[in-house]
Amino acid sequence: MKIEKLKNKYSKKELSDSFVFRNKLSLKEKGEATKQLNEARKELRRGISEKEKTIADLLQLKFVMEDYINNPSYRSTKSFAYFLNQYTELLGISNRVLAHELGVNETLTSRILGQTRKPTESLIVRLETHSNKTIPAITWYKVLEKENEFAFLSNRKFVQEESKHVRKRLAI
């Protein structure tokens, strides 16, 4: 196998350097190094348990949520419902099962996923507990707040209607 030949030909330091200092490699060497890295990743994936895989997937979802929260731009596709759907998919459970495990009505989760209802604070806390605190409640809450902030800032009609009720403005 080619990987075994490369392991015998190069030291571990040389192999690791080939990934860190890529500009020193020729195109052929880069291709071979990429193949080695992919093979090593596959080997690592084969060796982890389902529990470890679930934990890794949950952490990845948490990091994606945090990156989105910290990004100043808003994307309607990255709603609370989107992340909740990602959560159920990575756990491999249905919305019905999630509702049962959270102790809420299935209709509630369906409406949240359909974006016709906002999640309650109690549901957010239950999601934290359900994930065994892997995804904190504050992360779920901040995703929801980002959504609410955009809705508030983009509701010009509401601002105009409420402005009519102000009898006197500051002269500054």
XYZ file of N, CA and C in Angstrom:
516
model
N 0.845 -1.188 0.000
C 0.000 0.000 0.000
C 0.887 1.246 0.000
N 0.463 2.282 -0.700
C 1.251 3.505 -0.842
C 1.491 4.193 0.498
N 0.502 4.166 1.349
C 0.618 4.846 2.644
C 1.733 4.214 3.471
N 1.782 2.901 3.447
C 2.836 2.209 4.198
C 4.217 2.566 3.655
N 4.320 2.664 2.330
C 5.592 3.047 1.727
C 6.003 4.444 2.171
N 5.022 5.368 2.184
C 5.326 6.736 2.599
C 5.700 6.794 4.075
N 5.016 5.993 4.901
C 5.345 5.962 6.325
C 6.774 5.472 6.537
N 7.168 4.500 5.713
C 8.530 3.974 5.821
C 9.552 4.940 5.249
N 9.140 5.674 4.215
C 10.059 6.577 3.520
C 10.297 7.868 4.305
N 9.231 8.403 4.963
C 9.327 9.674 5.676
C 9.089 9.481 7.170
N 9.733 10.330 7.944
C 9.501 10.288 9.387
C 8.160 10.954 9.704
N 7.678 10.759 10.914
C 6.415 11.389 11.322
C 6.525 12.907 11.244
N 7.683 13.438 11.607
C 7.886 14.887 11.546
C 7.808 15.375 10.107
N 8.426 14.653 9.199
C 8.387 15.050 7.790
C 6.957 15.008 7.248
N 6.229 13.987 7.636
C 4.833 13.887 7.184
C 3.995 15.022 7.749
N 4.176 15.330 9.041
C 3.398 16.428 9.633
C 3.797 17.769 9.034
N 5.087 17.958 8.787
C 5.549 19.198 8.160
C 4.960 19.369 6.765
N 4.753 18.274 6.076
C 4.211 18.367 4.718
C 2.794 18.920 4.724
N 2.091 18.764 5.828
C 0.740 19.323 5.929
C 0.761 20.760 6.433
N 1.710 21.076 7.274
C 1.792 22.412 7.848
C 2.430 23.392 6.874
N 3.498 22.976 6.234
C 4.233 23.844 5.327
C 3.995 23.390 3.884
N 2.778 23.573 3.425
C 2.375 23.061 2.117
C 3.121 23.713 0.951
N 3.545 24.947 1.101
C 4.176 25.626 -0.029
C 5.520 24.998 -0.412
N 6.067 24.137 0.403
C 7.331 23.488 0.093
C 7.128 22.229 -0.754
N 5.900 21.840 -0.974
C 5.623 20.602 -1.690
C 5.288 20.861 -3.150
N 5.655 19.912 -3.980
C 5.252 19.981 -5.387
C 3.779 19.590 -5.474
N 3.191 19.799 -6.628
C 1.782 19.436 -6.810
C 1.555 17.946 -6.572
N 2.463 17.121 -7.054
C 2.345 15.673 -6.864
C 2.422 15.325 -5.377
N 3.377 15.951 -4.675
C 3.529 15.701 -3.243
C 2.312 16.201 -2.462
N 1.763 17.334 -2.886
C 0.563 17.859 -2.233
C -0.597 16.890 -2.389
N -0.738 16.359 -3.596
C -1.811 15.383 -3.846
C -1.658 14.155 -2.986
N -0.436 13.662 -2.900
C -0.164 12.486 -2.075
C -0.403 12.789 -0.597
N 0.023 13.962 -0.164
C -0.180 14.356 1.237
C -1.670 14.472 1.563
N -2.439 15.024 0.642
C -3.885 15.137 0.844
C -4.516 13.760 0.946
N -4.089 12.847 0.086
C -4.606 11.476 0.150
C -4.287 10.844 1.500
N -3.053 11.070 1.979
C -2.653 10.517 3.277
C -3.512 11.078 4.400
N -3.735 12.376 4.357
C -4.542 13.015 5.387
C -5.963 12.471 5.370
N -6.551 12.361 4.195
C -7.904 11.825 4.082
C -7.987 10.388 4.580
N -6.988 9.600 4.258
C -6.951 8.212 4.718
C -6.834 8.152 6.246
N -5.997 9.008 6.793
C -5.847 9.049 8.258
C -7.153 9.468 8.927
N -7.846 10.430 8.327
C -9.140 10.861 8.876
C -10.159 9.727 8.827
N -10.197 9.010 7.709
C -11.119 7.877 7.589
C -10.825 6.826 8.646
N -9.539 6.572 8.855
C -9.128 5.583 9.847
C -9.567 6.006 11.252
N -9.412 7.285 11.545
C -9.850 7.786 12.844
C -11.356 7.656 13.010
N -12.109 7.979 11.954
C -13.572 7.873 12.011
C -14.022 6.445 12.249
N -13.324 5.501 11.654
C -13.686 4.095 11.837
C -13.488 3.650 13.287
N -12.558 4.285 13.956
C -12.224 3.863 15.307
C -13.050 4.499 16.415
N -13.943 5.432 16.097
C -14.703 6.080 17.170
C -16.069 5.427 17.343
N -16.549 5.462 18.560
C -17.850 4.864 18.873
C -18.975 5.788 18.415
N -20.182 5.267 18.399
C -21.355 6.075 18.027
C -21.543 7.231 19.002
N -21.284 6.985 20.273
C -21.411 8.036 21.285
C -20.418 9.165 21.005
N -19.181 8.815 20.700
C -18.164 9.817 20.389
C -18.518 10.592 19.119
N -19.079 9.885 18.146
C -19.490 10.538 16.905
C -20.619 11.529 17.176
N -21.565 11.138 18.012
C -22.671 12.032 18.353
C -22.161 13.267 19.081
N -21.239 13.079 20.005
C -20.659 14.208 20.734
C -19.937 15.146 19.763
N -19.170 14.573 18.860
C -18.450 15.391 17.874
C -19.433 16.155 16.984
N -20.506 15.500 16.568
C -21.517 16.160 15.737
C -22.213 17.282 16.498
N -22.524 17.040 17.769
C -23.160 18.076 18.590
C -22.235 19.279 18.768
N -20.974 19.006 19.016
C -20.014 20.100 19.167
C -19.864 20.884 17.867
N -19.860 20.178 16.751
C -19.765 20.859 15.460
C -20.988 21.759 15.255
N -22.191 21.260 15.589
C -23.394 22.078 15.470
C -23.306 23.296 16.386
N -22.833 23.090 17.604
C -22.673 24.202 18.548
C -21.728 25.262 17.982
N -20.610 24.841 17.406
C -19.643 25.793 16.848
C -20.222 26.534 15.647
N -21.006 25.843 14.830
C -21.653 26.504 13.693
C -22.636 27.552 14.204
N -23.387 27.208 15.245
C -24.330 28.159 15.839
C -23.596 29.371 16.395
N -22.504 29.137 17.107
C -21.736 30.236 17.694
C -21.111 31.121 16.615
N -20.608 30.506 15.551
C -20.062 31.295 14.438
C -21.144 32.176 13.839
N -22.335 31.618 13.674
C -23.441 32.391 13.117
C -23.826 33.543 14.049
N -23.890 33.266 15.335
C -24.240 34.295 16.325
C -23.228 35.447 16.273
N -21.961 35.108 16.164
C -20.895 36.112 16.186
C -20.702 36.832 14.857
N -21.302 36.326 13.809
C -21.229 36.964 12.501
C -22.256 38.094 12.468
N -21.862 39.300 12.081
C -22.807 40.423 12.121
C -23.947 40.336 11.104
N -23.787 39.530 10.075
C -24.848 39.462 9.073
C -25.922 38.455 9.483
N -27.147 38.740 9.030
C -28.286 37.879 9.321
C -28.615 37.063 8.073
N -28.913 35.799 8.267
C -29.351 34.935 7.163
C -30.652 34.265 7.570
N -31.684 34.488 6.790
C -32.990 33.915 7.130
C -32.964 32.390 7.104
N -32.024 31.819 6.375
C -31.927 30.360 6.316
C -31.356 29.769 7.603
N -30.704 30.582 8.415
C -30.099 30.101 9.662
C -30.990 30.455 10.862
N -32.216 30.044 10.798
C -33.181 30.347 11.856
C -33.049 29.349 13.004
N -33.771 29.626 14.069
C -33.844 28.696 15.195
C -34.351 27.348 14.690
N -35.372 27.403 13.829
C -35.959 26.176 13.270
C -34.923 25.375 12.488
N -34.084 26.074 11.734
C -33.032 25.401 10.963
C -32.105 24.624 11.900
N -31.642 25.280 12.955
C -30.711 24.618 13.874
C -31.395 23.499 14.657
N -32.668 23.676 14.985
C -33.402 22.609 15.680
C -33.549 21.401 14.760
N -33.812 21.662 13.493
C -33.909 20.573 12.526
C -32.559 19.863 12.374
N -31.466 20.622 12.334
C -30.127 20.032 12.272
C -29.881 19.148 13.497
N -30.329 19.624 14.643
C -30.168 18.890 15.905
C -30.867 17.535 15.826
N -32.118 17.533 15.385
C -32.857 16.264 15.308
C -32.248 15.331 14.260
N -31.789 15.894 13.146
C -31.181 15.072 12.098
C -29.901 14.400 12.567
N -29.047 15.155 13.265
C -27.793 14.541 13.688
C -28.010 13.505 14.782
N -29.082 13.652 15.549
C -29.396 12.637 16.554
C -30.127 11.451 15.936
N -30.640 11.642 14.729
C -31.359 10.566 14.051
C -32.712 10.286 14.675
N -33.359 11.353 15.173
C -34.681 11.168 15.792
C -35.706 12.026 15.061
N -36.950 11.634 15.174
C -38.025 12.387 14.541
C -38.453 13.538 15.442
N -39.218 14.448 14.877
C -39.745 15.564 15.666
C -40.658 15.051 16.772
N -41.378 13.985 16.472
C -42.276 13.376 17.461
C -41.479 12.854 18.655
N -40.381 12.165 18.370
C -39.530 11.634 19.441
C -38.920 12.781 20.245
N -38.445 13.818 19.554
C -37.871 14.966 20.251
C -38.903 15.599 21.177
N -40.105 15.803 20.667
C -41.172 16.394 21.485
C -41.421 15.546 22.726
N -41.488 14.236 22.545
C -41.712 13.328 23.681
C -40.560 13.423 24.695
N -39.320 13.415 24.186
C -38.155 13.465 25.081
C -38.029 14.807 25.802
N -38.535 15.880 25.188
C -38.502 17.202 25.824
C -39.712 17.427 26.724
N -40.697 16.548 26.629
C -41.904 16.689 27.444
C -42.805 17.815 26.964
N -42.857 18.014 25.636
C -43.716 19.050 25.063
C -44.637 18.418 24.028
N -45.653 19.164 23.654
C -46.596 18.704 22.654
C -45.929 18.669 21.289
N -46.228 17.636 20.530
C -45.655 17.498 19.193
C -46.041 18.666 18.287
N -47.234 19.200 18.491
C -47.692 20.340 17.699
C -46.776 21.538 17.904
N -46.317 21.744 19.129
C -45.417 22.860 19.420
C -44.132 22.749 18.606
N -43.509 21.573 18.633
C -42.260 21.430 17.876
C -42.511 21.569 16.373
N -43.637 21.081 15.901
C -43.965 21.225 14.476
C -44.131 22.693 14.096
N -44.773 23.447 14.952
C -44.975 24.870 14.666
C -43.668 25.651 14.744
N -42.810 25.278 15.661
C -41.500 25.931 15.753
C -40.687 25.619 14.501
N -40.698 24.371 14.095
C -39.966 23.980 12.892
C -40.568 24.595 11.634
N -41.876 24.823 11.649
C -42.543 25.474 10.531
C -42.480 26.981 10.595
N -41.845 27.499 11.627
C -41.639 28.932 11.866
C -42.952 29.704 11.998
N -43.978 29.041 12.526
C -45.223 29.745 12.813
C -45.342 30.050 14.298
N -44.385 29.563 15.077
C -44.361 29.831 16.515
C -42.919 29.931 16.984
N -42.687 30.817 17.940
C -41.356 30.987 18.529
C -41.212 30.033 19.716
N -40.006 29.548 19.957
C -39.800 28.669 21.119
C -39.871 29.459 22.419
N -40.312 28.792 23.446
C -40.364 29.409 24.770
C -39.015 29.247 25.460
N -38.806 30.015 26.511
C -37.565 29.896 27.276
C -37.460 28.512 27.909
N -38.604 27.956 28.326
C -38.566 26.619 28.941
C -38.121 25.565 27.921
N -38.552 25.707 26.672
C -38.119 24.765 25.645
C -36.619 24.895 25.410
N -36.125 26.125 25.418
C -34.692 26.361 25.213
C -33.876 25.699 26.330
N -34.345 25.825 27.565
C -33.656 25.187 28.691
C -33.726 23.663 28.561
N -34.859 23.164 28.101
C -35.003 21.716 27.911
C -34.068 21.200 26.824
N -33.835 22.008 25.793
C -32.887 21.612 24.756
C -31.469 21.504 25.321
N -31.117 22.446 26.191
C -29.797 22.371 26.839
C -29.684 21.082 27.648
N -30.710 20.788 28.423
C -30.707 19.586 29.249
C -30.678 18.334 28.374
N -31.457 18.350 27.300
C -31.520 17.210 26.388
C -30.148 16.908 25.791
N -29.391 17.950 25.455
C -28.054 17.753 24.870
C -27.003 17.510 25.942
N -27.445 17.347 27.174
C -26.530 17.158 28.307
C -25.550 18.327 28.402
N -26.083 19.527 28.151
C -25.359 20.798 28.213
C -24.268 20.935 27.151
N -24.298 20.074 26.134
C -23.335 20.208 25.041
C -23.610 21.486 24.263
N -24.902 21.769 24.042
C -25.296 23.035 23.421
C -26.040 23.824 24.493
N -25.395 24.848 25.053
C -26.001 25.609 26.152
C -27.276 26.343 25.731
N -28.134 26.584 26.697
C -29.382 27.305 26.449
C -29.097 28.691 25.876
N -28.039 29.327 26.350
C -27.729 30.674 25.878
C -27.403 30.677 24.387
N -26.838 29.605 23.868
C -26.553 29.517 22.434
C -27.851 29.450 21.641
N -28.783 28.595 22.085
C -30.102 28.522 21.442
C -30.796 29.886 21.524
N -30.709 30.500 22.704
C -31.374 31.785 22.929
C -30.814 32.884 22.020
N -29.500 32.916 21.861
C -28.874 33.951 21.029
C -29.237 33.783 19.554
N -29.398 32.546 19.104
C -29.863 32.323 17.726
C -31.261 32.910 17.563
N -32.121 32.652 18.540
C -33.484 33.188 18.507
C -33.468 34.713 18.566
N -32.618 35.284 19.413
C -32.541 36.742 19.537
C -32.040 37.396 18.258
N -31.127 36.744 17.565
C -30.641 37.291 16.296
C -31.796 37.356 15.297
N -32.609 36.338 15.299
C -33.793 36.293 14.440
C -34.771 37.410 14.816
N -35.025 37.559 16.115
C -35.942 38.594 16.607
C -35.416 40.000 16.317
N -34.126 40.184 16.473
C -33.510 41.487 16.208
C -33.713 41.892 14.750
N -33.493 40.961 13.844
C -33.670 41.271 12.429
C -35.137 41.609 12.138
N -36.057 40.830 12.701
C -37.486 41.083 12.476
C -37.868 42.466 12.999
N -37.350 42.825 14.162
C -37.649 44.128 14.752
C -37.091 45.264 13.891
N -35.834 45.156 13.498
C -35.190 46.221 12.729
C -35.761 46.375 11.322
N -36.296 45.318 10.791
C -36.804 45.395 9.424
C -38.308 45.692 9.363
N -38.949 45.885 10.508
C -40.385 46.152 10.531
C -40.625 47.670 10.507
N -40.457 48.266 9.358
C -40.610 49.719 9.186
C -42.039 50.177 9.462
N -43.013 49.373 9.083
C -44.418 49.748 9.280
C -44.717 49.943 10.773
N -44.196 49.046 11.586
C -44.382 49.140 13.035
C -43.769 50.429 13.574
N -42.563 50.745 13.128
C -41.867 51.960 13.577
C -42.663 53.201 13.185
N -43.170 53.232 11.971
C -43.958 54.380 11.503
C -45.249 54.525 12.312
N -45.908 53.413 12.566
C -47.157 53.450 13.341
C -46.904 53.950 14.764
N -45.862 53.475 15.385
C -45.567 53.869 16.758
C -45.073 55.311 16.829
N -44.394 55.778 15.805
C -43.915 57.157 15.777
C -45.067 58.156 15.789
N -46.190 57.780 15.273
C -47.367 58.655 15.240
C -47.877 58.980 16.642
N -47.605 58.130 17.600
C -48.097 58.314 18.962
C -47.231 59.268 19.792
N -46.070 59.607 19.297
C -45.167 60.507 20.028
C -45.627 61.941 19.770
N -45.976 62.638 20.857
C -46.531 63.995 20.726
C -45.457 65.068 20.597
N -44.310 64.814 21.191
C -43.239 65.801 21.135
C -41.911 65.095 21.056
N -41.056 65.537 20.164
C -39.718 64.978 20.012
C -38.707 65.907 20.640
N -37.610 65.360 21.111
C -36.554 66.200 21.660
C -35.966 67.082 20.566
N -35.687 68.286 20.889
C -35.113 69.237 19.919
C -33.589 69.228 20.082
N -32.961 68.172 19.630
C -31.497 68.080 19.721
C -30.905 67.778 18.376
